[in-house]
């Protein structure tokens, strides 16, 4: 890993409009116009800010890009937007075209998985590598308890309506043995206006059977066999750690790193552990190499 101070690699914030959505973009790296970039895609209920620390660690080695997906962070949150896997993928496709990214090293988390993996299936020549953080091809997956609430009309609206800051802090910290930084939790809650809450309900209700979707995506992606790193917080109650090793069924080159004391947001509760795995992997991919991430991988 580079010893250069992160302060030497600041991230620039800007905005763009894609598919009728105006959103925030974070970027950094030695060449802001490079057509090859590490593209970070957040999940629910995150934003591009989730990735700031990791982006700063990767930036010395290449261009890094992150966006707020429609309905999240500082992105527009219109009621009539198609909040779905397909809608998010269309947005990501148009945004990357505007940014001039032709080859993407995807770093995906949570719902960033379905969005990013569908983008990869639609743009096989543009996929350079995959880094999956508590997400991926989820064969046999059944919705977790919060998702079942969100997918239920009226019950989902009621849950979103009555959840206050302390309730949100409790819910998001479930399964995080180390706990989550208060600043991280407060930022997420501050972004959770009604537009985001509505987007979450629409997104989960539009997604349907995640198992069938994963089976189909897996068949499309397996022949690509991209260099793949899987990093998983093993205490995740929403996406159990058994899905980490399962990624090898689709991505034969997958290297798996389990973080035993980490939960669903390992980049927040164990940023050093995540960086120790991700930065060497991406540095090798950006330089055209294929070396492993560390001796503890499986």
mmCIF file of C-alpha atoms in Angstrom:
data_model
loop_
_atom_site.group_PDB
_atom_site.id
_atom_site.type_symbol
_atom_site.label_atom_id
_atom_site.label_comp_id
_atom_site.label_asym_id
_atom_site.label_seq_id
_atom_site.Cartn_x
_atom_site.Cartn_y
_atom_site.Cartn_z
ATOM 1 C CA UNK A 1 0.000 0.000 0.000
ATOM 2 C CA UNK A 2 1.283 3.483 -0.791
ATOM 3 C CA UNK A 3 2.688 5.412 2.128
ATOM 4 C CA UNK A 4 1.639 8.743 0.625
ATOM 5 C CA UNK A 5 -0.621 10.739 2.957
ATOM 6 C CA UNK A 6 -4.259 10.707 1.918
ATOM 7 C CA UNK A 7 -4.252 14.509 2.080
ATOM 8 C CA UNK A 8 -2.146 14.526 -1.101
ATOM 9 C CA UNK A 9 -5.012 12.871 -2.954
ATOM 10 C CA UNK A 10 -8.072 15.044 -2.270
ATOM 11 C CA UNK A 11 -11.447 14.146 -3.693
ATOM 12 C CA UNK A 12 -13.271 16.687 -5.807
ATOM 13 C CA UNK A 13 -17.036 17.075 -5.526
ATOM 14 C CA UNK A 14 -19.107 18.003 -8.566
ATOM 15 C CA UNK A 15 -22.492 17.195 -10.071
ATOM 16 C CA UNK A 16 -23.991 15.738 -13.217
ATOM 17 C CA UNK A 17 -27.435 14.911 -14.582
ATOM 18 C CA UNK A 18 -28.294 11.474 -15.947
ATOM 19 C CA UNK A 19 -31.692 9.977 -16.730
ATOM 20 C CA UNK A 20 -33.285 13.164 -15.414
ATOM 21 C CA UNK A 21 -31.520 12.870 -12.031
ATOM 22 C CA UNK A 22 -29.065 15.507 -10.862
ATOM 23 C CA UNK A 23 -26.564 14.017 -8.451
ATOM 24 C CA UNK A 24 -23.284 14.471 -6.593
ATOM 25 C CA UNK A 25 -20.046 12.978 -7.918
ATOM 26 C CA UNK A 26 -16.865 12.376 -5.913
ATOM 27 C CA UNK A 27 -13.671 11.899 -7.914
ATOM 28 C CA UNK A 28 -9.928 11.745 -7.389
ATOM 29 C CA UNK A 29 -6.706 10.264 -8.649
ATOM 30 C CA UNK A 30 -3.666 11.282 -10.700
ATOM 31 C CA UNK A 31 -5.587 11.592 -14.000
ATOM 32 C CA UNK A 32 -9.145 12.947 -13.702
ATOM 33 C CA UNK A 33 -9.827 12.154 -17.366
ATOM 34 C CA UNK A 34 -8.598 8.546 -17.350
ATOM 35 C CA UNK A 35 -10.987 6.226 -19.198
ATOM 36 C CA UNK A 36 -10.175 3.424 -16.733
ATOM 37 C CA UNK A 37 -11.488 4.059 -13.229
ATOM 38 C CA UNK A 38 -12.398 2.424 -9.955
ATOM 39 C CA UNK A 39 -16.151 2.967 -9.665
ATOM 40 C CA UNK A 40 -17.660 2.740 -6.174
ATOM 41 C CA UNK A 41 -21.403 2.013 -5.969
ATOM 42 C CA UNK A 42 -23.079 2.389 -2.569
ATOM 43 C CA UNK A 43 -26.098 0.521 -1.290
ATOM 44 C CA UNK A 44 -29.115 1.236 0.896
ATOM 45 C CA UNK A 45 -29.226 3.665 2.689
ATOM 46 C CA UNK A 46 -25.811 4.985 1.698
ATOM 47 C CA UNK A 47 -24.258 7.581 -0.554
ATOM 48 C CA UNK A 48 -20.970 8.337 -2.260
ATOM 49 C CA UNK A 49 -19.699 9.585 1.113
ATOM 50 C CA UNK A 50 -19.632 5.969 2.338
ATOM 51 C CA UNK A 51 -16.543 5.487 0.208
ATOM 52 C CA UNK A 52 -14.509 8.610 0.971
ATOM 53 C CA UNK A 53 -11.832 6.977 3.157
ATOM 54 C CA UNK A 54 -11.372 3.977 0.868
ATOM 55 C CA UNK A 55 -11.353 6.185 -2.220
ATOM 56 C CA UNK A 56 -8.570 8.299 -0.742
ATOM 57 C CA UNK A 57 -6.542 5.134 -0.147
ATOM 58 C CA UNK A 58 -7.049 3.916 -3.725
ATOM 59 C CA UNK A 59 -6.664 7.305 -5.464
ATOM 60 C CA UNK A 60 -2.825 7.259 -5.621
ATOM 61 C CA UNK A 61 -3.087 4.252 -7.933
ATOM 62 C CA UNK A 62 -5.730 5.446 -10.399
ATOM 63 C CA UNK A 63 -8.887 7.403 -11.025
ATOM 64 C CA UNK A 64 -11.662 6.863 -8.456
ATOM 65 C CA UNK A 65 -15.324 7.756 -8.956
ATOM 66 C CA UNK A 66 -18.442 7.510 -6.770
ATOM 67 C CA UNK A 67 -21.966 8.840 -7.261
ATOM 68 C CA UNK A 68 -25.089 9.253 -5.178
ATOM 69 C CA UNK A 69 -27.595 6.861 -6.740
ATOM 70 C CA UNK A 70 -31.110 8.166 -7.501
ATOM 71 C CA UNK A 71 -33.074 8.704 -4.312
ATOM 72 C CA UNK A 72 -30.031 8.622 -2.031
ATOM 73 C CA UNK A 73 -27.590 11.106 -0.543
ATOM 74 C CA UNK A 74 -27.734 14.421 -2.396
ATOM 75 C CA UNK A 75 -29.227 12.989 -5.581
ATOM 76 C CA UNK A 76 -32.643 14.081 -6.806
ATOM 77 C CA UNK A 77 -35.462 12.024 -5.308
ATOM 78 C CA UNK A 78 -38.519 12.467 -7.559
ATOM 79 C CA UNK A 79 -41.613 10.430 -6.734
ATOM 80 C CA UNK A 80 -42.028 9.199 -10.311
ATOM 81 C CA UNK A 81 -38.495 7.855 -10.875
ATOM 82 C CA UNK A 82 -38.322 4.077 -11.563
ATOM 83 C CA UNK A 83 -36.504 3.031 -8.395
ATOM 84 C CA UNK A 84 -35.512 -0.481 -9.413
ATOM 85 C CA UNK A 85 -32.494 -2.544 -10.400
ATOM 86 C CA UNK A 86 -33.135 -1.610 -14.023
ATOM 87 C CA UNK A 87 -33.626 2.086 -13.228
ATOM 88 C CA UNK A 88 -30.426 2.243 -11.190
ATOM 89 C CA UNK A 89 -28.480 0.406 -13.878
ATOM 90 C CA UNK A 90 -29.704 2.790 -16.578
ATOM 91 C CA UNK A 91 -28.635 5.742 -14.438
ATOM 92 C CA UNK A 92 -25.204 4.227 -13.772
ATOM 93 C CA UNK A 93 -24.726 3.506 -17.486
ATOM 94 C CA UNK A 94 -25.530 7.074 -18.538
ATOM 95 C CA UNK A 95 -23.491 8.628 -15.719
ATOM 96 C CA UNK A 96 -20.354 6.644 -16.552
ATOM 97 C CA UNK A 97 -20.685 7.587 -20.207
ATOM 98 C CA UNK A 98 -20.786 11.260 -19.221
ATOM 99 C CA UNK A 99 -17.738 10.771 -17.006
ATOM 100 C CA UNK A 100 -15.822 9.159 -19.846
ATOM 101 C CA UNK A 101 -15.329 5.861 -18.000
ATOM 102 C CA UNK A 102 -14.889 3.089 -20.561
ATOM 103 C CA UNK A 103 -13.378 0.449 -18.268
ATOM 104 C CA UNK A 104 -14.561 0.070 -14.701
ATOM 105 C CA UNK A 105 -13.142 -1.682 -11.669
ATOM 106 C CA UNK A 106 -16.421 -1.989 -9.779
ATOM 107 C CA UNK A 107 -16.485 -1.761 -5.976
ATOM 108 C CA UNK A 108 -19.988 -2.703 -4.851
ATOM 109 C CA UNK A 109 -21.819 -2.847 -1.523
ATOM 110 C CA UNK A 110 -25.333 -3.942 -0.556
ATOM 111 C CA UNK A 111 -27.805 -2.847 -3.273
ATOM 112 C CA UNK A 112 -24.861 -1.537 -5.248
ATOM 113 C CA UNK A 113 -24.416 -5.236 -6.045
ATOM 114 C CA UNK A 114 -27.570 -5.670 -8.157
ATOM 115 C CA UNK A 115 -27.026 -2.285 -9.840
ATOM 116 C CA UNK A 116 -23.361 -2.831 -10.574
ATOM 117 C CA UNK A 117 -23.617 -6.485 -11.560
ATOM 118 C CA UNK A 118 -26.394 -5.775 -14.036
ATOM 119 C CA UNK A 119 -24.243 -2.977 -15.477
ATOM 120 C CA UNK A 120 -21.411 -5.513 -15.812
ATOM 121 C CA UNK A 121 -23.682 -8.001 -17.581
ATOM 122 C CA UNK A 122 -24.743 -5.288 -20.031
ATOM 123 C CA UNK A 123 -21.192 -3.952 -20.515
ATOM 124 C CA UNK A 124 -18.946 -7.043 -20.475
ATOM 125 C CA UNK A 125 -16.131 -5.335 -22.378
ATOM 126 C CA UNK A 126 -16.167 -2.483 -19.889
ATOM 127 C CA UNK A 127 -15.736 -4.664 -16.804
ATOM 128 C CA UNK A 128 -12.127 -4.661 -15.588
ATOM 129 C CA UNK A 129 -12.544 -6.236 -12.135
ATOM 130 C CA UNK A 130 -15.012 -6.741 -9.298
ATOM 131 C CA UNK A 131 -14.728 -5.978 -5.601
ATOM 132 C CA UNK A 132 -17.781 -7.243 -3.731
ATOM 133 C CA UNK A 133 -18.292 -5.999 -0.174
ATOM 134 C CA UNK A 134 -21.173 -7.808 1.532
ATOM 135 C CA UNK A 135 -22.973 -8.245 -1.766
ATOM 136 C CA UNK A 136 -22.848 -10.337 -4.913
ATOM 137 C CA UNK A 137 -24.710 -13.143 -6.649
ATOM 138 C CA UNK A 138 -27.069 -14.342 -3.916
ATOM 139 C CA UNK A 139 -28.337 -17.776 -4.935
ATOM 140 C CA UNK A 140 -31.050 -19.093 -2.651
ATOM 141 C CA UNK A 141 -31.459 -15.710 -0.963
ATOM 142 C CA UNK A 142 -34.586 -14.881 1.002
ATOM 143 C CA UNK A 143 -35.343 -11.284 1.957
ATOM 144 C CA UNK A 144 -34.128 -10.224 5.403
ATOM 145 C CA UNK A 145 -36.637 -9.077 8.001
ATOM 146 C CA UNK A 146 -36.338 -5.344 7.283
ATOM 147 C CA UNK A 147 -36.725 -5.939 3.553
ATOM 148 C CA UNK A 148 -39.897 -7.944 4.191
ATOM 149 C CA UNK A 149 -41.310 -4.976 6.108
ATOM 150 C CA UNK A 150 -40.370 -2.510 3.341
ATOM 151 C CA UNK A 151 -41.924 -4.773 0.709
ATOM 152 C CA UNK A 152 -45.261 -4.835 2.571
ATOM 153 C CA UNK A 153 -47.648 -1.962 1.663
ATOM 154 C CA UNK A 154 -48.660 0.256 4.590
ATOM 155 C CA UNK A 155 -46.383 -1.616 7.010
ATOM 156 C CA UNK A 156 -43.339 -0.312 5.181
ATOM 157 C CA UNK A 157 -44.682 3.252 5.157
ATOM 158 C CA UNK A 158 -45.451 3.019 8.874
ATOM 159 C CA UNK A 159 -41.976 1.745 9.704
ATOM 160 C CA UNK A 160 -40.356 4.578 7.756
ATOM 161 C CA UNK A 161 -42.675 7.125 9.357
ATOM 162 C CA UNK A 162 -42.022 6.178 12.984
ATOM 163 C CA UNK A 163 -38.271 5.531 12.783
ATOM 164 C CA UNK A 164 -36.442 8.324 14.610
ATOM 165 C CA UNK A 165 -32.697 8.912 14.960
ATOM 166 C CA UNK A 166 -32.235 6.558 17.925
ATOM 167 C CA UNK A 167 -34.285 3.827 16.249
ATOM 168 C CA UNK A 168 -32.284 4.228 13.052
ATOM 169 C CA UNK A 169 -29.025 4.021 15.003
ATOM 170 C CA UNK A 170 -30.158 0.787 16.646
ATOM 171 C CA UNK A 171 -31.370 -0.792 13.385
ATOM 172 C CA UNK A 172 -28.275 0.048 11.369
ATOM 173 C CA UNK A 173 -25.931 -1.138 14.122
ATOM 174 C CA UNK A 174 -27.490 -4.607 14.440
ATOM 175 C CA UNK A 175 -24.825 -7.206 13.771
ATOM 176 C CA UNK A 176 -21.918 -4.763 14.141
ATOM 177 C CA UNK A 177 -19.797 -6.130 17.042
ATOM 178 C CA UNK A 178 -17.431 -3.163 16.878
ATOM 179 C CA UNK A 179 -20.236 -0.640 16.569
ATOM 180 C CA UNK A 180 -20.444 2.023 13.876
ATOM 181 C CA UNK A 181 -18.895 5.503 14.078
ATOM 182 C CA UNK A 182 -21.475 8.021 15.291
ATOM 183 C CA UNK A 183 -20.548 10.399 12.472
ATOM 184 C CA UNK A 184 -21.281 7.673 9.904
ATOM 185 C CA UNK A 185 -24.678 6.864 11.434
ATOM 186 C CA UNK A 186 -25.699 10.519 11.796
ATOM 187 C CA UNK A 187 -24.754 11.306 8.200
ATOM 188 C CA UNK A 188 -26.865 8.419 6.946
ATOM 189 C CA UNK A 189 -29.822 9.496 9.060
ATOM 190 C CA UNK A 190 -29.506 13.114 7.936
ATOM 191 C CA UNK A 191 -29.807 11.917 4.318
ATOM 192 C CA UNK A 192 -32.940 9.905 5.137
ATOM 193 C CA UNK A 193 -35.570 12.447 4.182
ATOM 194 C CA UNK A 194 -38.951 11.282 2.896
ATOM 195 C CA UNK A 195 -37.593 11.173 -0.651
ATOM 196 C CA UNK A 196 -35.053 8.524 0.341
ATOM 197 C CA UNK A 197 -37.574 6.602 2.432
ATOM 198 C CA UNK A 198 -39.962 6.535 -0.528
ATOM 199 C CA UNK A 199 -37.138 5.430 -2.847
ATOM 200 C CA UNK A 200 -36.283 2.525 -0.524
ATOM 201 C CA UNK A 201 -39.875 1.288 -0.458
ATOM 202 C CA UNK A 202 -40.217 1.516 -4.236
ATOM 203 C CA UNK A 203 -36.825 -0.127 -4.813
ATOM 204 C CA UNK A 204 -37.507 -3.165 -2.649
ATOM 205 C CA UNK A 205 -41.044 -3.602 -3.964
ATOM 206 C CA UNK A 206 -39.833 -3.453 -7.575
ATOM 207 C CA UNK A 207 -37.048 -5.997 -7.150
ATOM 208 C CA UNK A 208 -39.103 -9.167 -6.764
ATOM 209 C CA UNK A 209 -37.399 -12.540 -6.302
ATOM 210 C CA UNK A 210 -33.716 -11.829 -5.691
ATOM 211 C CA UNK A 211 -32.860 -15.528 -6.000
ATOM 212 C CA UNK A 212 -34.195 -15.795 -9.563
ATOM 213 C CA UNK A 213 -32.540 -12.516 -10.497
ATOM 214 C CA UNK A 214 -29.222 -13.736 -9.086
ATOM 215 C CA UNK A 215 -29.462 -17.044 -10.936
ATOM 216 C CA UNK A 216 -29.984 -15.210 -14.238
ATOM 217 C CA UNK A 217 -27.207 -12.686 -13.560
ATOM 218 C CA UNK A 218 -24.863 -15.469 -12.547
ATOM 219 C CA UNK A 219 -25.325 -17.241 -15.863
ATOM 220 C CA UNK A 220 -24.487 -14.051 -17.736
ATOM 221 C CA UNK A 221 -21.479 -13.112 -15.624
ATOM 222 C CA UNK A 222 -19.791 -16.489 -15.066
ATOM 223 C CA UNK A 223 -18.281 -16.677 -18.592
ATOM 224 C CA UNK A 224 -16.627 -13.264 -18.047
ATOM 225 C CA UNK A 225 -14.635 -14.625 -15.089
ATOM 226 C CA UNK A 226 -13.242 -11.204 -14.061
ATOM 227 C CA UNK A 227 -10.579 -10.755 -11.368
ATOM 228 C CA UNK A 228 -12.724 -10.674 -8.243
ATOM 229 C CA UNK A 229 -12.177 -9.815 -4.593
ATOM 230 C CA UNK A 230 -14.865 -10.622 -2.026
ATOM 231 C CA UNK A 231 -14.676 -8.838 1.339
ATOM 232 C CA UNK A 232 -17.319 -9.777 3.887
ATOM 233 C CA UNK A 233 -18.162 -8.649 7.393
ATOM 234 C CA UNK A 234 -18.903 -12.063 8.887
ATOM 235 C CA UNK A 235 -21.361 -10.763 11.509
ATOM 236 C CA UNK A 236 -23.735 -9.343 8.863
ATOM 237 C CA UNK A 237 -27.323 -10.299 9.852
ATOM 238 C CA UNK A 238 -28.771 -9.219 6.501
ATOM 239 C CA UNK A 239 -26.409 -10.988 4.099
ATOM 240 C CA UNK A 240 -24.895 -13.955 5.977
ATOM 241 C CA UNK A 241 -21.233 -14.804 5.484
ATOM 242 C CA UNK A 242 -22.047 -18.059 3.687
ATOM 243 C CA UNK A 243 -22.654 -15.960 0.576
ATOM 244 C CA UNK A 244 -18.993 -14.906 0.532
ATOM 245 C CA UNK A 245 -17.671 -18.332 -0.497
ATOM 246 C CA UNK A 246 -20.702 -18.781 -2.761
ATOM 247 C CA UNK A 247 -19.318 -16.078 -5.040
ATOM 248 C CA UNK A 248 -16.702 -18.567 -6.273
ATOM 249 C CA UNK A 249 -19.504 -20.479 -8.014
ATOM 250 C CA UNK A 250 -19.937 -17.525 -10.372
ATOM 251 C CA UNK A 251 -16.534 -15.860 -10.229
ATOM 252 C CA UNK A 252 -13.943 -18.632 -10.445
ATOM 253 C CA UNK A 253 -11.041 -16.244 -9.738
ATOM 254 C CA UNK A 254 -12.628 -14.867 -6.582
ATOM 255 C CA UNK A 255 -10.397 -14.273 -3.573
ATOM 256 C CA UNK A 256 -12.363 -14.168 -0.317
ATOM 257 C CA UNK A 257 -11.464 -12.173 2.787
ATOM 258 C CA UNK A 258 -13.675 -12.568 5.864
ATOM 259 C CA UNK A 259 -13.611 -9.945 8.609
ATOM 260 C CA UNK A 260 -14.862 -11.842 11.707
ATOM 261 C CA UNK A 261 -15.609 -8.810 13.885
ATOM 262 C CA UNK A 262 -17.257 -6.746 11.161
ATOM 263 C CA UNK A 263 -20.908 -6.371 10.199
ATOM 264 C CA UNK A 264 -22.835 -5.180 7.146
ATOM 265 C CA UNK A 265 -20.761 -2.001 6.764
ATOM 266 C CA UNK A 266 -17.142 -3.217 7.035
ATOM 267 C CA UNK A 267 -15.743 -0.093 5.371
ATOM 268 C CA UNK A 268 -17.191 1.846 8.333
ATOM 269 C CA UNK A 269 -16.538 -0.471 11.289
ATOM 270 C CA UNK A 270 -13.202 -1.850 10.031
ATOM 271 C CA UNK A 271 -11.802 0.598 7.461
ATOM 272 C CA UNK A 272 -8.241 -0.612 8.001
ATOM 273 C CA UNK A 273 -9.157 -4.257 7.432
ATOM 274 C CA UNK A 274 -11.045 -3.374 4.260
ATOM 275 C CA UNK A 275 -8.218 -1.202 2.950
ATOM 276 C CA UNK A 276 -5.634 -3.925 3.636
ATOM 277 C CA UNK A 277 -7.594 -6.228 1.355
ATOM 278 C CA UNK A 278 -8.933 -3.844 -1.279
ATOM 279 C CA UNK A 279 -6.057 -1.442 -1.949
ATOM 280 C CA UNK A 280 -3.425 -4.062 -2.936
ATOM 281 C CA UNK A 281 -5.988 -5.873 -5.097
ATOM 282 C CA UNK A 282 -6.972 -2.723 -6.976
ATOM 283 C CA UNK A 283 -3.379 -1.542 -7.226
ATOM 284 C CA UNK A 284 -2.525 -4.818 -8.957
ATOM 285 C CA UNK A 285 -5.538 -4.597 -11.279
ATOM 286 C CA UNK A 286 -4.783 -1.008 -12.231
ATOM 287 C CA UNK A 287 -1.205 -1.959 -13.040
ATOM 288 C CA UNK A 288 -2.273 -5.036 -15.010
ATOM 289 C CA UNK A 289 -1.081 -7.503 -12.360
ATOM 290 C CA UNK A 290 -2.796 -10.489 -10.804
ATOM 291 C CA UNK A 291 -1.132 -10.887 -7.392
ATOM 292 C CA UNK A 292 -3.184 -11.924 -4.382
ATOM 293 C CA UNK A 293 -4.385 -9.469 -1.763
ATOM 294 C CA UNK A 294 -2.811 -10.998 1.319
ATOM 295 C CA UNK A 295 -1.740 -14.331 2.734
ATOM 296 C CA UNK A 296 -4.939 -14.763 4.751
ATOM 297 C CA UNK A 297 -7.217 -14.965 1.727
ATOM 298 C CA UNK A 298 -9.096 -18.137 0.804
#
